[in-house]
PDB file of C-alpha atoms in Angstrom:
ATOM      1  CA  MET A1361      13.347 -64.374 -25.982  1.00  0.00           C
ATOM      2  CA  ILE A1362      10.626 -66.226 -24.059  1.00  0.00           C
ATOM      3  CA  ALA A1363      12.203 -65.143 -20.764  1.00  0.00           C
ATOM      4  CA  ALA A1364      12.387 -61.516 -21.956  1.00  0.00           C
ATOM      5  CA  ALA A1365       8.690 -61.500 -22.875  1.00  0.00           C
ATOM      6  CA  THR A1366       7.647 -63.180 -19.614  1.00  0.00           C
ATOM      7  CA  GLY A1367       9.903 -60.926 -17.572  1.00  0.00           C
ATOM      8  CA  GLY A1368       8.478 -57.863 -19.316  1.00  0.00           C
ATOM      9  CA  ALA A1369       4.933 -58.874 -18.367  1.00  0.00           C
ATOM     10  CA  VAL A1370       5.787 -59.538 -14.713  1.00  0.00           C
ATOM     11  CA  ASP A1371       7.889 -56.387 -14.475  1.00  0.00           C
ATOM     12  CA  ALA A1372       5.114 -54.200 -15.873  1.00  0.00           C
ATOM     13  CA  ILE A1373       2.674 -55.457 -13.256  1.00  0.00           C
ATOM     14  CA  VAL A1374       4.768 -55.327 -10.108  1.00  0.00           C
ATOM     15  CA  GLY A1375       8.489 -55.476 -10.921  1.00  0.00           C
ATOM     16  CA  GLY A1376      10.838 -58.435 -10.522  1.00  0.00           C
ATOM     17  CA  GLY A1377      11.243 -59.217 -14.224  1.00  0.00           C
ATOM     18  CA  GLY A1378      14.995 -59.463 -13.764  1.00  0.00           C
ATOM     19  CA  LEU A1379      14.360 -62.583 -11.702  1.00  0.00           C
ATOM     20  CA  ILE A1380      13.349 -64.265 -14.955  1.00  0.00           C
ATOM     21  CA  VAL A1381      15.579 -62.562 -17.541  1.00  0.00           C
ATOM     22  CA  LEU A1382      18.960 -62.566 -15.774  1.00  0.00           C
ATOM     23  CA  PRO A1383      19.066 -66.311 -14.937  1.00  0.00           C
ATOM     24  CA  ALA A1384      18.018 -67.119 -18.516  1.00  0.00           C
ATOM     25  CA  MET A1385      20.849 -64.971 -19.886  1.00  0.00           C
ATOM     26  CA  LEU A1386      23.341 -66.511 -17.456  1.00  0.00           C
ATOM     27  CA  LEU A1387      22.331 -70.011 -18.567  1.00  0.00           C
ATOM     28  CA  SER A1388      22.128 -69.470 -22.311  1.00  0.00           C
ATOM     29  CA  SER A1389      24.092 -66.449 -23.548  1.00  0.00           C
ATOM     30  CA  GLY A1390      27.677 -67.403 -22.717  1.00  0.00           C
ATOM     31  CA  LEU A1391      28.468 -63.706 -22.103  1.00  0.00           C
ATOM     32  CA  PRO A1392      30.586 -62.365 -19.216  1.00  0.00           C
ATOM     33  CA  LEU A1393      28.610 -61.099 -16.224  1.00  0.00           C
ATOM     34  CA  PRO A1394      29.167 -57.338 -16.819  1.00  0.00           C
ATOM     35  CA  THR A1395      27.881 -57.726 -20.392  1.00  0.00           C
ATOM     36  CA  ILE A1396      24.865 -59.684 -19.173  1.00  0.00           C
ATOM     37  CA  LEU A1397      24.053 -56.922 -16.679  1.00  0.00           C
ATOM     38  CA  GLY A1398      24.467 -54.201 -19.316  1.00  0.00           C
ATOM     39  CA  THR A1399      22.477 -56.060 -21.964  1.00  0.00           C
ATOM     40  CA  ASN A1400      19.720 -56.685 -19.430  1.00  0.00           C
ATOM     41  CA  LYS A1401      19.486 -52.924 -18.843  1.00  0.00           C
ATOM     42  CA  LEU A1402      18.985 -52.363 -22.588  1.00  0.00           C
ATOM     43  CA  THR A1403      16.270 -55.012 -22.575  1.00  0.00           C
ATOM     44  CA  ALA A1404      14.654 -53.657 -19.420  1.00  0.00           C
ATOM     45  CA  ILE A1405      14.551 -49.991 -20.421  1.00  0.00           C
ATOM     46  CA  ALA A1406      12.549 -50.896 -23.516  1.00  0.00           C
ATOM     47  CA  GLY A1407       9.942 -52.726 -21.459  1.00  0.00           C
ATOM     48  CA  THR A1408       9.742 -50.252 -18.575  1.00  0.00           C
ATOM     49  CA  SER A1409       9.423 -47.201 -20.841  1.00  0.00           C
ATOM     50  CA  SER A1410       6.771 -48.990 -22.919  1.00  0.00           C
ATOM     51  CA  ALA A1411       4.805 -49.934 -19.789  1.00  0.00           C
ATOM     52  CA  ALA A1412       5.213 -46.397 -18.397  1.00  0.00           C
ATOM     53  CA  TYR A1413       3.719 -44.962 -21.599  1.00  0.00           C
ATOM     54  CA  THR A1414       0.738 -47.310 -21.404  1.00  0.00           C
ATOM     55  CA  TYR A1415       0.109 -46.513 -17.738  1.00  0.00           C
ATOM     56  CA  ALA A1416       0.412 -42.758 -18.433  1.00  0.00           C
ATOM     57  CA  ARG A1417      -2.234 -42.989 -21.165  1.00  0.00           C
ATOM     58  CA  HIS A1418      -4.770 -44.765 -18.976  1.00  0.00           C
ATOM     59  CA  THR A1419      -4.215 -43.489 -15.453  1.00  0.00           C
ATOM     60  CA  THR A1420      -3.184 -40.353 -13.584  1.00  0.00           C
ATOM     61  CA  ILE A1421       0.517 -39.928 -12.811  1.00  0.00           C
ATOM     62  CA  ASP A1422       1.689 -37.776  -9.901  1.00  0.00           C
ATOM     63  CA  TRP A1423       4.513 -36.083 -11.826  1.00  0.00           C
ATOM     64  CA  LYS A1424       5.481 -33.962  -8.800  1.00  0.00           C
ATOM     65  CA  VAL A1425       6.787 -37.191  -7.283  1.00  0.00           C
ATOM     66  CA  ALA A1426       7.588 -39.399 -10.267  1.00  0.00           C
ATOM     67  CA  GLY A1427       9.366 -36.720 -12.326  1.00  0.00           C
ATOM     68  CA  PRO A1428      12.014 -35.567  -9.804  1.00  0.00           C
ATOM     69  CA  ALA A1429      12.488 -39.127  -8.529  1.00  0.00           C
ATOM     70  CA  ALA A1430      13.124 -40.446 -12.073  1.00  0.00           C
ATOM     71  CA  ALA A1431      15.590 -37.631 -12.827  1.00  0.00           C
ATOM     72  CA  PHE A1432      17.454 -38.291  -9.566  1.00  0.00           C
ATOM     73  CA  ALA A1433      17.375 -42.031 -10.322  1.00  0.00           C
ATOM     74  CA  VAL A1434      19.381 -41.605 -13.544  1.00  0.00           C
ATOM     75  CA  LEU A1435      22.344 -40.277 -11.551  1.00  0.00           C
ATOM     76  CA  SER A1436      21.985 -42.671  -8.601  1.00  0.00           C
ATOM     77  CA  SER A1437      21.672 -45.738 -10.803  1.00  0.00           C
ATOM     78  CA  GLY A1438      24.683 -44.665 -12.850  1.00  0.00           C
ATOM     79  CA  LEU A1439      26.751 -44.397  -9.687  1.00  0.00           C
ATOM     80  CA  GLY A1440      25.541 -47.823  -8.635  1.00  0.00           C
ATOM     81  CA  ALA A1441      26.516 -49.281 -12.012  1.00  0.00           C
ATOM     82  CA  LEU A1442      30.048 -47.937 -11.556  1.00  0.00           C
ATOM     83  CA  LEU A1443      30.312 -50.115  -8.457  1.00  0.00           C
ATOM     84  CA  ALA A1444      28.575 -53.174  -9.950  1.00  0.00           C
ATOM     85  CA  GLY A1445      30.566 -56.282  -9.179  1.00  0.00           C
ATOM     86  CA  SER A1446      32.835 -54.577  -6.616  1.00  0.00           C
ATOM     87  CA  VAL A1447      30.714 -55.876  -3.716  1.00  0.00           C
ATOM     88  CA  PRO A1448      30.512 -59.695  -3.522  1.00  0.00           C
ATOM     89  CA  ALA A1449      27.060 -61.257  -3.587  1.00  0.00           C
ATOM     90  CA  THR A1450      27.716 -62.904  -0.224  1.00  0.00           C
ATOM     91  CA  ALA A1451      27.766 -59.449   1.372  1.00  0.00           C
ATOM     92  CA  TYR A1452      24.412 -58.160   0.166  1.00  0.00           C
ATOM     93  CA  ARG A1453      22.374 -61.347  -0.305  1.00  0.00           C
ATOM     94  CA  PRO A1454      21.444 -61.960   3.375  1.00  0.00           C
ATOM     95  CA  VAL A1455      20.364 -58.326   3.781  1.00  0.00           C
ATOM     96  CA  ILE A1456      18.142 -58.373   0.680  1.00  0.00           C
ATOM     97  CA  LEU A1457      16.754 -61.759   1.711  1.00  0.00           C
ATOM     98  CA  ALA A1458      15.781 -60.398   5.131  1.00  0.00           C
ATOM     99  CA  VAL A1459      14.189 -57.309   3.560  1.00  0.00           C
ATOM    100  CA  LEU A1460      12.133 -59.440   1.161  1.00  0.00           C
ATOM    101  CA  VAL A1461      10.900 -61.696   3.970  1.00  0.00           C
ATOM    102  CA  ALA A1462       9.862 -58.574   5.877  1.00  0.00           C
ATOM    103  CA  VAL A1463       8.091 -57.283   2.744  1.00  0.00           C
ATOM    104  CA  ALA A1464       6.200 -60.564   2.321  1.00  0.00           C
ATOM    105  CA  LEU A1465       5.043 -60.470   5.956  1.00  0.00           C
ATOM    106  CA  PHE A1466       4.159 -56.769   5.709  1.00  0.00           C
ATOM    107  CA  VAL A1467       1.977 -57.266   2.624  1.00  0.00           C
ATOM    108  CA  THR A1468       0.398 -60.454   3.993  1.00  0.00           C
ATOM    109  CA  PHE A1469      -0.624 -58.972   7.325  1.00  0.00           C
ATOM    110  CA  ARG A1470      -1.789 -55.656   5.853  1.00  0.00           C
ATOM    111  CA  PRO A1471      -4.423 -56.869   3.383  1.00  0.00           C
ATOM    112  CA  SER A1472      -5.704 -53.349   2.770  1.00  0.00           C
ATOM    113  CA  LEU A1473      -2.305 -52.025   1.656  1.00  0.00           C
ATOM    114  CA  GLY A1474      -2.457 -50.582  -1.849  1.00  0.00           C
ATOM    115  CA  LEU A1475      -6.082 -51.519  -2.487  1.00  0.00           C
ATOM    116  CA  ALA A1476      -7.171 -47.886  -2.187  1.00  0.00           C
ATOM    117  CA  ALA A1477      -5.264 -44.614  -2.204  1.00  0.00           C
ATOM    118  CA  ASP A1478      -4.555 -42.824   1.076  1.00  0.00           C
ATOM    119  CA  PRO A1479      -4.227 -39.103   0.172  1.00  0.00           C
ATOM    120  CA  ALA A1480      -3.505 -38.176   3.793  1.00  0.00           C
ATOM    121  CA  LYS A1481      -0.034 -39.683   3.406  1.00  0.00           C
ATOM    122  CA  ARG A1482       0.882 -37.386   0.516  1.00  0.00           C
ATOM    123  CA  THR A1483       2.532 -34.729   2.705  1.00  0.00           C
ATOM    124  CA  PRO A1484       5.564 -32.662   1.598  1.00  0.00           C
ATOM    125  CA  ALA A1485       7.802 -34.592   4.006  1.00  0.00           C
ATOM    126  CA  ARG A1486       6.638 -37.968   2.699  1.00  0.00           C
ATOM    127  CA  ILE A1487       7.010 -36.822  -0.913  1.00  0.00           C
ATOM    128  CA  ALA A1488      10.602 -35.749  -0.189  1.00  0.00           C
ATOM    129  CA  THR A1489      11.221 -39.104   1.504  1.00  0.00           C
ATOM    130  CA  MET A1490       9.839 -40.957  -1.515  1.00  0.00           C
ATOM    131  CA  ILE A1491      12.057 -39.020  -3.927  1.00  0.00           C
ATOM    132  CA  ALA A1492      15.127 -39.702  -1.774  1.00  0.00           C
ATOM    133  CA  LEU A1493      14.268 -43.364  -1.234  1.00  0.00           C
ATOM    134  CA  GLY A1494      13.180 -44.207  -4.783  1.00  0.00           C
ATOM    135  CA  GLY A1495      15.423 -41.894  -6.777  1.00  0.00           C
ATOM    136  CA  GLY A1496      18.371 -42.340  -4.422  1.00  0.00           C
ATOM    137  CA  ALA A1497      18.685 -45.568  -2.446  1.00  0.00           C
ATOM    138  CA  ILE A1498      16.580 -47.934  -4.572  1.00  0.00           C
ATOM    139  CA  ALA A1499      17.965 -46.500  -7.833  1.00  0.00           C
ATOM    140  CA  PHE A1500      21.527 -46.978  -6.573  1.00  0.00           C
ATOM    141  CA  TYR A1501      20.660 -50.570  -5.676  1.00  0.00           C
ATOM    142  CA  ASP A1502      19.283 -51.139  -9.177  1.00  0.00           C
ATOM    143  CA  GLY A1503      22.482 -49.943 -10.820  1.00  0.00           C
ATOM    144  CA  ALA A1504      24.726 -51.979  -8.527  1.00  0.00           C
ATOM    145  CA  ILE A1505      22.688 -55.167  -8.056  1.00  0.00           C
ATOM    146  CA  GLY A1506      19.168 -55.040  -9.500  1.00  0.00           C
ATOM    147  CA  PRO A1507      16.821 -57.940  -8.644  1.00  0.00           C
ATOM    148  CA  GLY A1508      13.515 -56.820  -7.163  1.00  0.00           C
ATOM    149  CA  THR A1509      13.942 -53.093  -7.855  1.00  0.00           C
ATOM    150  CA  GLY A1510      10.494 -52.639  -9.395  1.00  0.00           C
ATOM    151  CA  THR A1511       8.896 -54.491  -6.492  1.00  0.00           C
ATOM    152  CA  PHE A1512      10.637 -52.276  -3.939  1.00  0.00           C
ATOM    153  CA  LEU A1513       9.491 -49.188  -5.848  1.00  0.00           C
ATOM    154  CA  VAL A1514       5.842 -50.280  -5.929  1.00  0.00           C
ATOM    155  CA  LEU A1515       5.910 -50.945  -2.188  1.00  0.00           C
ATOM    156  CA  ALA A1516       7.600 -47.607  -1.530  1.00  0.00           C
ATOM    157  CA  PHE A1517       4.960 -45.682  -3.476  1.00  0.00           C
ATOM    158  CA  THR A1518       2.116 -47.457  -1.679  1.00  0.00           C
ATOM    159  CA  SER A1519       3.496 -47.365   1.860  1.00  0.00           C
ATOM    160  CA  VAL A1520       5.283 -43.990   1.851  1.00  0.00           C
ATOM    161  CA  ILE A1521       2.887 -41.722  -0.077  1.00  0.00           C
ATOM    162  CA  GLY A1522      -0.277 -43.834   0.054  1.00  0.00           C
ATOM    163  CA  ALA A1523      -0.683 -44.672  -3.640  1.00  0.00           C
ATOM    164  CA  ASP A1524      -2.865 -47.625  -4.578  1.00  0.00           C
ATOM    165  CA  PHE A1525      -1.180 -50.512  -6.388  1.00  0.00           C
ATOM    166  CA  VAL A1526      -2.255 -49.407  -9.864  1.00  0.00           C
ATOM    167  CA  HIS A1527      -0.882 -45.877  -9.512  1.00  0.00           C
ATOM    168  CA  GLY A1528       2.104 -47.169  -7.541  1.00  0.00           C
ATOM    169  CA  SER A1529       2.972 -49.539 -10.381  1.00  0.00           C
ATOM    170  CA  ALA A1530       2.565 -46.718 -12.904  1.00  0.00           C
ATOM    171  CA  MET A1531       4.951 -44.394 -11.074  1.00  0.00           C
ATOM    172  CA  ALA A1532       7.348 -47.272 -10.409  1.00  0.00           C
ATOM    173  CA  LYS A1533       7.669 -47.854 -14.168  1.00  0.00           C
ATOM    174  CA  ILE A1534       8.550 -44.204 -14.761  1.00  0.00           C
ATOM    175  CA  LEU A1535      11.169 -44.249 -12.028  1.00  0.00           C
ATOM    176  CA  ASN A1536      12.458 -47.647 -13.180  1.00  0.00           C
ATOM    177  CA  THR A1537      12.957 -46.209 -16.666  1.00  0.00           C
ATOM    178  CA  GLY A1538      15.264 -43.646 -15.067  1.00  0.00           C
ATOM    179  CA  THR A1539      17.236 -46.283 -13.159  1.00  0.00           C
ATOM    180  CA  ASN A1540      17.663 -48.379 -16.289  1.00  0.00           C
ATOM    181  CA  LEU A1541      18.785 -45.346 -18.314  1.00  0.00           C
ATOM    182  CA  GLY A1542      21.470 -44.357 -15.815  1.00  0.00           C
ATOM    183  CA  ALA A1543      22.869 -47.876 -15.522  1.00  0.00           C
ATOM    184  CA  LEU A1544      22.701 -48.482 -19.288  1.00  0.00           C
ATOM    185  CA  ALA A1545      24.689 -45.315 -19.971  1.00  0.00           C
ATOM    186  CA  VAL A1546      27.504 -46.489 -17.688  1.00  0.00           C
ATOM    187  CA  PHE A1547      27.538 -50.072 -18.985  1.00  0.00           C
ATOM    188  CA  GLY A1548      27.455 -48.746 -22.564  1.00  0.00           C
ATOM    189  CA  VAL A1549      30.422 -46.398 -22.026  1.00  0.00           C
ATOM    190  CA  PHE A1550      32.493 -49.308 -20.725  1.00  0.00           C
ATOM    191  CA  GLY A1551      31.469 -51.590 -23.617  1.00  0.00           C
ATOM    192  CA  HIS A1552      29.402 -53.977 -21.477  1.00  0.00           C
ATOM    193  CA  VAL A1553      26.345 -54.156 -23.764  1.00  0.00           C
ATOM    194  CA  ASP A1554      25.629 -56.684 -26.515  1.00  0.00           C
ATOM    195  CA  TRP A1555      23.526 -54.308 -28.618  1.00  0.00           C
ATOM    196  CA  LEU A1556      22.215 -56.878 -31.106  1.00  0.00           C
ATOM    197  CA  LEU A1557      21.102 -59.380 -28.475  1.00  0.00           C
ATOM    198  CA  GLY A1558      19.729 -56.544 -26.348  1.00  0.00           C
ATOM    199  CA  ALA A1559      17.687 -55.171 -29.260  1.00  0.00           C
ATOM    200  CA  ILE A1560      16.166 -58.585 -29.991  1.00  0.00           C
ATOM    201  CA  LEU A1561      15.271 -59.134 -26.333  1.00  0.00           C
ATOM    202  CA  ALA A1562      13.979 -55.563 -26.063  1.00  0.00           C
ATOM    203  CA  VAL A1563      11.300 -56.255 -28.694  1.00  0.00           C
ATOM    204  CA  CYS A1564      10.155 -59.307 -26.719  1.00  0.00           C
ATOM    205  CA  ASN A1565      10.275 -57.357 -23.469  1.00  0.00           C
ATOM    206  CA  ILE A1566       8.078 -54.614 -24.933  1.00  0.00           C
ATOM    207  CA  ALA A1567       5.501 -57.185 -26.044  1.00  0.00           C
ATOM    208  CA  GLY A1568       5.392 -58.676 -22.547  1.00  0.00           C
ATOM    209  CA  ALA A1569       5.325 -55.254 -20.902  1.00  0.00           C
ATOM    210  CA  GLN A1570       2.316 -54.196 -22.946  1.00  0.00           C
ATOM    211  CA  LEU A1571       0.450 -57.343 -21.919  1.00  0.00           C
ATOM    212  CA  GLY A1572       1.389 -56.898 -18.252  1.00  0.00           C
ATOM    213  CA  ALA A1573       0.447 -53.215 -18.098  1.00  0.00           C
ATOM    214  CA  ARG A1574      -2.916 -53.861 -19.721  1.00  0.00           C
ATOM    215  CA  LEU A1575      -3.619 -56.750 -17.325  1.00  0.00           C
ATOM    216  CA  ALA A1576      -2.766 -54.556 -14.331  1.00  0.00           C
ATOM    217  CA  LEU A1577      -5.007 -51.729 -15.557  1.00  0.00           C
ATOM    218  CA  LYS A1578      -7.861 -54.126 -16.318  1.00  0.00           C
ATOM    219  CA  ARG A1579      -7.674 -56.324 -13.217  1.00  0.00           C
ATOM    220  CA  GLY A1580      -6.834 -53.593 -10.688  1.00  0.00           C
ATOM    221  CA  ALA A1581      -5.181 -53.439  -7.281  1.00  0.00           C
ATOM    222  CA  LYS A1582      -6.238 -56.867  -5.953  1.00  0.00           C
ATOM    223  CA  PHE A1583      -4.680 -58.608  -8.950  1.00  0.00           C
ATOM    224  CA  ILE A1584      -1.455 -56.604  -8.525  1.00  0.00           C
ATOM    225  CA  ARG A1585      -1.319 -57.509  -4.828  1.00  0.00           C
ATOM    226  CA  ILE A1586      -1.481 -61.232  -5.645  1.00  0.00           C
ATOM    227  CA  VAL A1587       1.244 -60.938  -8.293  1.00  0.00           C
ATOM    228  CA  LEU A1588       3.332 -58.886  -5.858  1.00  0.00           C
ATOM    229  CA  LEU A1589       3.224 -61.617  -3.224  1.00  0.00           C
ATOM    230  CA  VAL A1590       4.078 -64.306  -5.793  1.00  0.00           C
ATOM    231  CA  VAL A1591       7.054 -62.308  -7.089  1.00  0.00           C
ATOM    232  CA  VAL A1592       8.357 -61.530  -3.590  1.00  0.00           C
ATOM    233  CA  LEU A1593       8.128 -65.197  -2.567  1.00  0.00           C
ATOM    234  CA  ALA A1594       9.900 -66.213  -5.781  1.00  0.00           C
ATOM    235  CA  LEU A1595      12.674 -63.715  -5.053  1.00  0.00           C
ATOM    236  CA  VAL A1596      12.992 -65.069  -1.506  1.00  0.00           C
ATOM    237  CA  ALA A1597      13.195 -68.640  -2.824  1.00  0.00           C
ATOM    238  CA  ARG A1598      15.796 -67.714  -5.439  1.00  0.00           C
ATOM    239  CA  LEU A1599      18.032 -65.720  -3.097  1.00  0.00           C
ATOM    240  CA  GLY A1600      17.579 -68.317  -0.342  1.00  0.00           C
ATOM    241  CA  TRP A1601      18.721 -71.042  -2.728  1.00  0.00           C
ATOM    242  CA  ASP A1602      21.776 -69.005  -3.715  1.00  0.00           C
ATOM    243  CA  GLN A1603      22.577 -68.243  -0.067  1.00  0.00           C
ATOM    244  CA  PHE A1604      22.343 -71.735   1.329  1.00  0.00           C
ATOM    245  CA  HIS A1605      23.548 -73.761  -1.677  1.00  0.00           C
TER     246      HIS A1605
END
């Protein structure tokens, strides 16, 4: 429950809450891996939808991008969930690790990234690319694997269509709600959800998500950038540990 609340707060700010929730469930729940993944999606969709609602009330959402991307993400994530577990972790872990290291360097050496919006980047071609990348590739990854999805979405919104971190986080939560919905539907159909445990953790996740969203809105883009770097480095450390030990 503590992990679900903490993960909800981190996830609402910049994504990466699964880094906290999934290991806690693996250590303490005693459930098989598919059920842990499915139950985590039930927990996560409560937090992401709650954070998305809070962001939508207090900031402007570009629905021309977020809406189609979220709808596409439901299908892509569901397809990814159908393949969850079919690809061994040893196959994808080095690739994700390399991507995260590149992300950390990219954010570090571009200190202005996401601090202010860049409307010049919001061209029709870039919007189409964002919908395909977020609603397609990243959503599929979330259904199949998961860790770091929210972080990848925030970075995609800021670098591809020039959103600042606050608006990027807001749109990421809407899209992430779609990815969680698609994956949850598939896991639920196959009986891989512990509904009681998921409901309990969902309440905690919502509480954390509300705190995280309000902190992000209050503190702004610089605060989100710091949390983003911390989360990315934590993901690198976790995946690096798994890879080399």
